[in-house]
Coordinates of N, CA, C and O in Angstrom, one line a residue:
M16 N -14.4 4.5 4.5 CA -13.1 5.0 4.4 C -12.4 4.4 3.2 O -12.3 3.1 3.1
S17 N -11.8 5.2 2.3 CA -11.0 4.6 1.3 C -9.5 4.7 1.7 O -9.2 4.7 2.8
E18 N -8.7 4.9 0.7 CA -7.3 4.9 1.0 C -6.9 6.2 1.7 O -7.4 7.2 1.5
V19 N -5.8 6.0 2.5 CA -5.2 7.1 3.2 C -4.0 7.6 2.4 O -3.2 6.8 2.0
I20 N -3.9 8.9 2.2 CA -2.7 9.4 1.5 C -1.6 9.5 2.5 O -1.7 10.2 3.5
L21 N -0.5 8.8 2.3 CA 0.6 8.7 3.2 C 1.7 9.6 2.8 O 2.0 9.7 1.6
N22 N 2.4 10.1 3.8 CA 3.6 10.9 3.6 C 4.6 10.7 4.8 O 4.2 10.0 5.8
E23 N 5.7 11.4 4.8 CA 6.7 11.2 5.9 C 6.0 11.6 7.2 O 6.4 11.1 8.2
A24 N 5.2 12.6 7.2 CA 4.6 13.2 8.4 C 3.6 12.2 9.1 O 3.6 12.2 10.3
N25 N 2.8 11.5 8.3 CA 1.8 10.6 8.9 C 2.1 9.1 8.9 O 1.3 8.3 9.4
F26 N 3.2 8.7 8.2 CA 3.4 7.3 8.0 C 3.5 6.5 9.3 O 2.8 5.4 9.4
D27 N 4.2 7.0 10.3 CA 4.4 6.2 11.5 C 3.0 6.0 12.2 O 2.7 4.9 12.6
N28 N 2.2 7.1 12.3 CA 0.9 6.9 13.0 C -0.1 6.1 12.2 O -0.8 5.2 12.7
E29 N -0.1 6.3 10.9 CA -1.1 5.6 10.0 C -0.8 4.1 9.7 O -1.6 3.3 9.6
V30 N 0.5 3.9 9.6 CA 1.0 2.5 9.2 C 1.6 1.8 10.4 O 1.1 0.7 10.8
L31 N 2.7 2.3 10.9 CA 3.5 1.5 11.9 C 2.7 1.3 13.2 O 2.9 0.3 13.9
K32 N 1.8 2.3 13.6 CA 1.1 2.2 14.8 C -0.3 1.7 14.6 O -1.1 1.8 15.6
S33 N -0.7 1.3 13.4 CA -2.0 0.9 13.1 C -2.4 -0.4 13.8 O -1.6 -1.3 13.9
D34 N -3.6 -0.5 14.4 CA -4.1 -1.7 14.9 C -4.5 -2.7 13.9 O -4.5 -3.9 14.1
L35 N -4.8 -2.2 12.7 CA -5.1 -3.1 11.6 C -3.9 -3.4 10.7 O -3.0 -2.6 10.7
P36 N -3.9 -4.5 10.0 CA -2.9 -4.7 9.0 C -3.0 -3.6 7.9 O -4.1 -3.1 7.7
V37 N -1.9 -3.2 7.3 CA -1.9 -2.1 6.4 C -1.3 -2.5 5.0 O -0.2 -3.1 5.0
L38 N -2.0 -2.2 3.9 CA -1.5 -2.4 2.6 C -1.1 -1.0 2.1 O -1.9 -0.1 2.1
V39 N 0.2 -0.9 1.8 CA 0.7 0.4 1.3 C 1.1 0.3 -0.2 O 1.9 -0.6 -0.5
D40 N 0.5 1.1 -1.0 CA 0.8 1.2 -2.4 C 1.8 2.3 -2.7 O 1.5 3.5 -2.5
F41 N 3.0 1.9 -3.1 CA 4.0 2.9 -3.5 C 3.8 3.1 -5.0 O 3.9 2.1 -5.8
W42 N 3.6 4.3 -5.5 CA 3.2 4.6 -6.8 C 3.7 6.0 -7.3 O 4.3 6.7 -6.5
A43 N 3.5 6.3 -8.6 CA 3.8 7.6 -9.1 C 2.8 7.9 -10.2 O 2.3 7.0 -10.9
V44 N 2.5 9.2 -10.4 CA 1.6 9.7 -11.4 C 1.9 9.2 -12.8 O 1.0 8.8 -13.6
W45 N 3.2 9.2 -13.2 CA 3.6 8.9 -14.5 C 3.7 7.4 -14.8 O 4.0 7.0 -15.9
C46 N 3.5 6.5 -13.8 CA 3.7 5.1 -13.9 C 2.5 4.4 -14.5 O 1.4 4.3 -13.9
G47 N 2.6 3.8 -15.7 CA 1.5 3.1 -16.3 C 1.0 1.9 -15.6 O -0.3 1.8 -15.3
P48 N 1.8 1.0 -15.1 CA 1.3 -0.1 -14.3 C 0.6 0.3 -13.0 O -0.3 -0.4 -12.5
C49 N 1.1 1.5 -12.5 CA 0.4 2.0 -11.3 C -1.0 2.3 -11.5 O -1.9 2.1 -10.7
K50 N -1.3 2.8 -12.7 CA -2.7 3.2 -13.1 C -3.5 1.9 -13.3 O -4.8 2.0 -13.1
V51 N -2.9 0.8 -13.7 CA -3.7 -0.4 -13.8 C -4.0 -1.0 -12.4 O -5.1 -1.5 -12.1
L52 N -3.0 -0.9 -11.5 CA -3.2 -1.4 -10.1 C -4.1 -0.6 -9.2 O -4.8 -1.1 -8.4
S53 N -4.1 0.7 -9.4 CA -4.8 1.6 -8.5 C -6.3 1.3 -8.3 O -6.7 1.3 -7.2
P54 N -7.1 1.1 -9.4 CA -8.5 0.7 -9.1 C -8.7 -0.6 -8.3 O -9.6 -0.7 -7.6
I55 N -7.7 -1.5 -8.5 CA -7.8 -2.8 -7.7 C -7.6 -2.5 -6.3 O -8.3 -3.0 -5.4
V56 N -6.6 -1.7 -6.0 CA -6.3 -1.3 -4.6 C -7.5 -0.5 -4.0 O -7.9 -0.8 -2.8
E57 N -8.1 0.3 -4.7 CA -9.3 1.1 -4.3 C -10.4 0.1 -3.9 O -11.1 0.3 -2.9
E58 N -10.7 -0.9 -4.8 CA -11.7 -1.8 -4.6 C -11.5 -2.6 -3.3 O -12.4 -2.8 -2.5
L59 N -10.2 -3.1 -3.1 CA -9.9 -3.8 -1.9 C -10.0 -3.0 -0.6 O -10.4 -3.5 0.4
A60 N -9.7 -1.7 -0.7 CA -9.9 -0.8 0.4 C -11.3 -0.8 0.9 O -11.6 -0.8 2.1
K61 N -12.2 -0.8 -0.1 CA -13.7 -0.7 0.2 C -14.1 -2.1 0.7 O -14.9 -2.2 1.7
E62 N -13.7 -3.2 0.1 CA -14.2 -4.5 0.4 C -13.7 -5.0 1.8 O -14.4 -5.8 2.4
Y63 N -12.5 -4.5 2.2 CA -11.9 -5.0 3.4 C -11.9 -3.9 4.5 O -11.2 -4.0 5.5
E64 N -12.8 -2.9 4.3 CA -12.9 -1.9 5.3 C -13.2 -2.5 6.7 O -14.0 -3.4 6.8
G65 N -12.4 -2.0 7.7 CA -12.6 -2.5 9.1 C -11.7 -3.7 9.3 O -11.4 -4.0 10.5
K66 N -11.1 -4.3 8.3 CA -10.2 -5.4 8.5 C -8.8 -5.1 8.0 O -7.8 -5.7 8.4
L67 N -8.7 -4.1 7.1 CA -7.4 -3.7 6.4 C -7.4 -2.2 6.2 O -8.4 -1.7 5.7
K68 N -6.3 -1.6 6.5 CA -6.1 -0.2 6.2 C -5.3 -0.1 4.9 O -4.4 -0.9 4.7
V69 N -5.7 0.7 4.0 CA -5.0 0.9 2.7 C -4.5 2.3 2.6 O -5.2 3.3 2.8
G70 N -3.2 2.4 2.3 CA -2.6 3.7 2.1 C -1.8 3.8 0.8 O -1.4 2.8 0.2
K71 N -1.6 5.0 0.3 CA -0.8 5.3 -0.9 C 0.3 6.2 -0.7 O 0.1 7.2 0.0
V72 N 1.5 5.9 -1.2 CA 2.6 6.8 -1.1 C 3.1 7.1 -2.5 O 3.5 6.3 -3.3
N73 N 3.0 8.4 -2.8 CA 3.5 8.9 -4.1 C 5.1 9.0 -3.9 O 5.5 9.8 -3.1
V74 N 5.8 8.2 -4.6 CA 7.2 8.1 -4.4 C 8.0 9.4 -4.9 O 9.0 9.7 -4.3
D75 N 7.4 10.1 -5.8 CA 8.0 11.3 -6.2 C 7.9 12.4 -5.2 O 8.8 13.3 -5.0
E76 N 6.9 12.4 -4.3 CA 6.7 13.4 -3.3 C 7.3 12.9 -2.0 O 7.4 13.7 -1.0
N77 N 7.6 11.6 -1.8 CA 8.1 11.0 -0.6 C 9.3 10.2 -0.8 O 9.3 9.0 -0.5
N78 N 10.4 10.8 -1.3 CA 11.6 10.0 -1.6 C 12.2 9.3 -0.4 O 12.7 8.2 -0.5
A79 N 12.1 9.9 0.8 CA 12.6 9.3 2.0 C 11.9 8.0 2.3 O 12.6 7.1 2.7
L80 N 10.6 8.0 2.2 CA 9.9 6.8 2.5 C 10.2 5.7 1.5 O 10.4 4.5 1.8
A81 N 10.3 6.1 0.2 CA 10.6 5.1 -0.8 C 12.0 4.5 -0.6 O 12.2 3.3 -0.7
S82 N 12.9 5.4 -0.2 CA 14.3 4.9 0.1 C 14.3 4.0 1.3 O 14.9 2.9 1.3
K83 N 13.7 4.4 2.3 CA 13.6 3.7 3.6 C 13.1 2.2 3.4 O 13.6 1.3 4.0
Y84 N 12.1 2.1 2.5 CA 11.5 0.8 2.3 C 12.0 0.1 1.1 O 11.5 -0.9 0.6
G85 N 13.1 0.6 0.5 CA 13.8 -0.1 -0.6 C 13.0 -0.2 -1.9 O 13.1 -1.2 -2.6
I86 N 12.2 0.8 -2.2 CA 11.4 0.8 -3.4 C 12.3 1.0 -4.6 O 12.9 2.1 -4.8
M87 N 12.5 0.0 -5.4 CA 13.3 0.1 -6.6 C 12.5 0.2 -7.9 O 13.0 0.7 -8.9
S88 N 11.3 -0.4 -7.8 CA 10.4 -0.2 -9.0 C 9.0 -0.1 -8.5 O 8.7 -0.5 -7.4
I89 N 8.2 0.5 -9.3 CA 6.8 0.7 -8.9 C 5.8 0.2 -10.0 O 6.3 0.1 -11.1
P90 N 4.7 -0.2 -9.7 CA 4.1 -0.2 -8.3 C 4.7 -1.3 -7.4 O 5.0 -2.4 -7.9
T91 N 4.8 -0.9 -6.2 CA 5.2 -1.9 -5.1 C 4.1 -1.8 -4.0 O 3.8 -0.8 -3.6
L92 N 3.6 -3.0 -3.7 CA 2.7 -3.1 -2.5 C 3.4 -3.7 -1.4 O 4.1 -4.7 -1.6
K93 N 3.4 -3.0 -0.2 CA 4.0 -3.6 1.0 C 2.9 -3.8 2.0 O 2.0 -3.0 2.1
F94 N 3.0 -4.9 2.7 CA 2.0 -5.3 3.7 C 2.7 -5.1 5.1 O 3.8 -5.7 5.3
F95 N 2.1 -4.4 5.9 CA 2.6 -4.1 7.3 C 1.6 -4.7 8.3 O 0.4 -4.6 8.2
K96 N 2.2 -5.3 9.3 CA 1.4 -5.8 10.5 C 2.2 -5.6 11.7 O 3.4 -6.0 11.7
G97 N 1.7 -5.0 12.7 CA 2.4 -4.8 14.0 C 3.6 -3.9 13.8 O 4.6 -4.1 14.5
G98 N 3.5 -3.0 12.8 CA 4.6 -2.1 12.6 C 5.8 -2.6 11.8 O 6.8 -2.0 11.6
K99 N 5.7 -3.8 11.2 CA 6.7 -4.5 10.5 C 6.2 -4.8 9.1 O 5.1 -5.2 8.9
V100 N 7.1 -4.8 8.1 CA 6.8 -5.3 6.8 C 6.7 -6.8 6.8 O 7.7 -7.5 7.3
V101 N 5.6 -7.4 6.4 CA 5.4 -8.8 6.4 C 5.3 -9.4 5.1 O 5.2 -10.6 4.9
G102 N 5.2 -8.6 4.0 CA 5.1 -9.1 2.7 C 5.1 -8.0 1.7 O 5.0 -6.8 2.0
E103 N 5.4 -8.3 0.4 CA 5.3 -7.3 -0.7 C 5.0 -8.0 -2.0 O 5.2 -9.2 -2.2
M104 N 4.5 -7.1 -2.9 CA 4.3 -7.5 -4.3 C 4.9 -6.4 -5.2 O 4.6 -5.2 -4.9
I105 N 5.6 -6.8 -6.2 CA 6.1 -5.7 -7.1 C 5.5 -5.9 -8.5 O 5.4 -7.0 -9.0
G106 N 5.0 -4.8 -9.0 CA 4.4 -4.8 -10.3 C 2.9 -5.0 -10.3 O 2.3 -5.3 -9.2
A107 N 2.3 -4.7 -11.4 CA 0.8 -4.8 -11.5 C 0.4 -6.3 -11.5 O 1.2 -7.1 -12.0
A108 N -0.7 -6.6 -10.9 CA -1.2 -8.0 -10.9 C -2.7 -7.9 -10.9 O -3.4 -6.9 -10.6
P109 N -3.4 -9.0 -11.3 CA -4.8 -9.1 -11.3 C -5.4 -9.0 -9.9 O -4.7 -9.4 -8.9
K110 N -6.6 -8.6 -9.8 CA -7.2 -8.5 -8.4 C -7.2 -9.8 -7.6 O -6.9 -9.7 -6.4
A111 N -7.4 -10.9 -8.2 CA -7.4 -12.2 -7.5 C -6.0 -12.4 -6.9 O -5.9 -12.9 -5.7
T112 N -4.9 -12.0 -7.6 CA -3.6 -12.2 -7.0 C -3.3 -11.3 -5.8 O -2.8 -11.7 -4.8
V113 N -3.7 -10.1 -6.0 CA -3.6 -9.1 -4.9 C -4.4 -9.5 -3.7 O -4.0 -9.5 -2.5
E114 N -5.6 -9.9 -4.0 CA -6.6 -10.3 -2.9 C -6.0 -11.5 -2.1 O -6.2 -11.6 -0.9
A115 N -5.4 -12.4 -2.8 CA -4.9 -13.6 -2.2 C -3.8 -13.2 -1.2 O -3.7 -13.8 -0.1
Q116 N -3.0 -12.2 -1.6 CA -1.9 -11.7 -0.7 C -2.6 -11.0 0.5 O -2.1 -11.2 1.7
V117 N -3.6 -10.2 0.3 CA -4.3 -9.5 1.4 C -4.8 -10.5 2.4 O -4.6 -10.3 3.6
K118 N -5.4 -11.6 1.9 CA -6.0 -12.6 2.8 C -4.9 -13.3 3.7 O -5.2 -13.8 4.8
L119 N -3.6 -13.3 3.3 CA -2.6 -13.8 4.1 C -2.3 -13.0 5.4 O -1.8 -13.5 6.4
Y120 N -2.7 -11.7 5.3 CA -2.3 -10.8 6.4 C -3.4 -10.3 7.3 O -3.2 -9.6 8.2
I121 N -4.7 -10.6 6.9 CA -5.8 -10.1 7.7 C -6.3 -11.2 8.7 O -6.0 -12.4 8.5

């Protein structure tokens, strides 16, 4: 299983009610740094399968979610555990940096 495409309709079930910790990538098609971060997020989704759920929210298509979670710049990664935000990273970062954050929450 790779990333789950998230939207207003499935966010609660896929993220807030998830038994696994969830990494949510808030992104947009036109965002250059998002294109840099996206392959890293995809790799982590595969490497941590069964331990971490990874989802993507297109902020242009899901304004309500972006607003609800205070997304001011993208890419933003938010980490959810037990239905609550437990951490975040803003901006593109190397895989090692993102992975270090993932390990804090799994």
